[in-house]
Every structure is written in C-alpha cells, then in structure tokens.
Amino acid sequence: MSHGGTTESADIFQILADEYARRILLAADNGPKTAKTLSEECDASLTTIYRRVSTLQEHDLIEERHTVDSDGSHRSEFETALEELHVDITDGQLSLTIETRDELADNFTSLWSDLRGGE
C-alpha cells in the first residue's frame, strides 16, 4: 500500500505521532490481545484503547479477531497488521509505503505458486 503525499499519508503520520497508538501497535505485535489486556499493558483507559484501535483499524494498521471462549462468551482480540513502514523524501515530496502482514503472506503465496509452476 503506497501513500505518496496524500491526505492519508498525513493521517498515518498523525496516528503514529500518538503515543497510545504506538503503544497499542507494539503491544498487539506480540500476538492477539483483548482491549482489557491492551489497557493494562499500555497504561490507558478502555475508552482510549477503543478510540485508538478504531482509528488504527480505519487505516488497516490493526486487525480484530473474534473468538469464543470455552464458556461460550464472545470476545474481540486485536493484533498489529503493520509489518513495515517506509518513508521516502524525493523532490520535496514525502512518500509513505506500508506493508501489512496480509500483503506479505499474499506475496509469499504468489511466489510459492510461481515456483511450483502455477498449480
């Protein structure tokens, strides 16, 4: 996903400038976490966690997974989708390139398929 000088690039920079958003991305990079766990690990209120997670989801930087516990209760867990972020400055323009885990998995699958002869 490439963001060359667009409003969305500015939005991504704003999101990453937020300390709580960065804490959430880092905490959720170690595997799926519930909002409560993120709240404890990031030293933030649940309201702050849900607001930041919503913003991160809007920009495909975090994924939500729904699970069912053994007692039948449903819960959401969040995991970082961001794998790599590259900023390039060329001819006075900022360019932002983001790679998510899904894109990397798709690239690997495509490469594997090509190696196997497109089966």
C-alpha positions in Angstrom: 0.0 0.0 0.0 1.6 3.2 -1.1 0.7 6.7 0.1 2.5 9.4 -1.9 1.9 12.8 -0.5 -1.8 12.2 0.0 -4.1 13.2 2.9 -4.0 9.6 4.0 -0.2 9.8 4.5 -0.7 12.8 6.7 -3.3 10.8 8.7 -0.9 7.9 9.1 1.8 10.3 10.4 -0.7 11.8 12.8 -1.7 8.4 14.1 1.9 7.3 14.6 2.7 10.6 16.4 0.2 9.5 19.1 1.9 7.7 22.0 -1.1 5.5 22.8 -1.4 4.4 19.2 2.3 3.4 19.1 2.0 1.6 22.4 -1.0 -0.4 21.1 0.7 -1.3 17.9 3.8 -2.6 19.8 1.7 -4.4 22.5 -0.5 -6.1 19.9 2.5 -7.1 17.8 3.2 -9.9 20.4 0.1 -11.8 19.4 -3.6 -11.0 19.7 -4.7 -9.0 22.8 -8.0 -8.1 24.3 -8.9 -4.5 24.9 -8.6 -5.1 28.6 -5.0 -6.5 28.2 -4.1 -3.6 25.9 -5.4 -1.2 28.5 -3.2 -2.8 31.2 -0.1 -3.1 29.1 -0.4 0.5 27.6 -1.5 2.1 30.9 -4.5 3.6 29.2 -8.3 3.6 29.9 -10.5 1.3 27.9 -12.1 4.3 26.2 -8.7 5.4 25.0 -7.8 1.9 23.8 -11.1 1.6 21.8 -10.7 5.0 20.3 -7.2 4.4 19.1 -8.0 0.8 18.0 -10.8 2.2 15.9 -8.5 4.7 14.2 -5.9 2.1 13.6 -8.5 -0.2 12.1 -9.7 2.5 9.7 -6.1 2.6 8.3 -5.6 -1.2 8.3 -2.9 -1.0 10.9 -4.5 -3.4 13.3 -6.9 -6.3 12.9 -9.7 -7.5 15.0 -10.4 -11.2 15.6 -13.5 -12.6 17.2 -13.1 -15.6 19.4 -15.5 -17.7 21.5 -14.3 -18.8 25.0 -15.0 -22.3 26.3 -17.9 -20.9 28.3 -19.5 -19.6 25.0 -18.8 -15.9 25.6 -17.6 -13.9 22.7 -14.6 -11.5 22.8 -12.5 -9.4 20.4 -8.8 -9.6 20.2 -6.6 -7.1 18.4 -3.3 -7.8 16.5 -1.0 -5.5 14.7 -1.3 -5.8 10.9 1.6 -3.4 10.2 4.8 -5.2 9.2 6.9 -2.5 7.6 6.6 1.3 7.1 8.9 3.2 4.8 9.2 7.0 4.4 10.9 8.4 1.3 11.7 12.0 0.6 12.1 12.7 -3.1 11.9 16.0 -4.9 10.4 17.7 -1.9 7.6 15.1 -1.5 7.1 12.7 1.3 6.1 9.2 0.2 4.8 6.6 2.6 4.8 2.8 1.8 3.1 0.4 4.2 3.3 -3.3 4.2 0.9 -5.4 6.2 1.2 -9.0 7.2 -1.6 -10.0 4.8 0.3 -8.4 1.9 3.5 -10.3 2.8 1.6 -13.6 3.2 -0.1 -13.0 -0.2 3.3 -12.2 -1.8 4.7 -15.5 -0.3 1.8 -17.5 -1.6 2.2 -16.0 -5.0 5.9 -16.7 -5.0 5.4 -20.3 -3.9 2.7 -20.8 -6.6 5.1 -19.4 -9.2 7.9 -21.7 -8.0 5.6 -24.7 -8.2 4.6 -23.9 -11.8 1.3 -22.1 -11.1 -0.6 -25.2 -9.8 
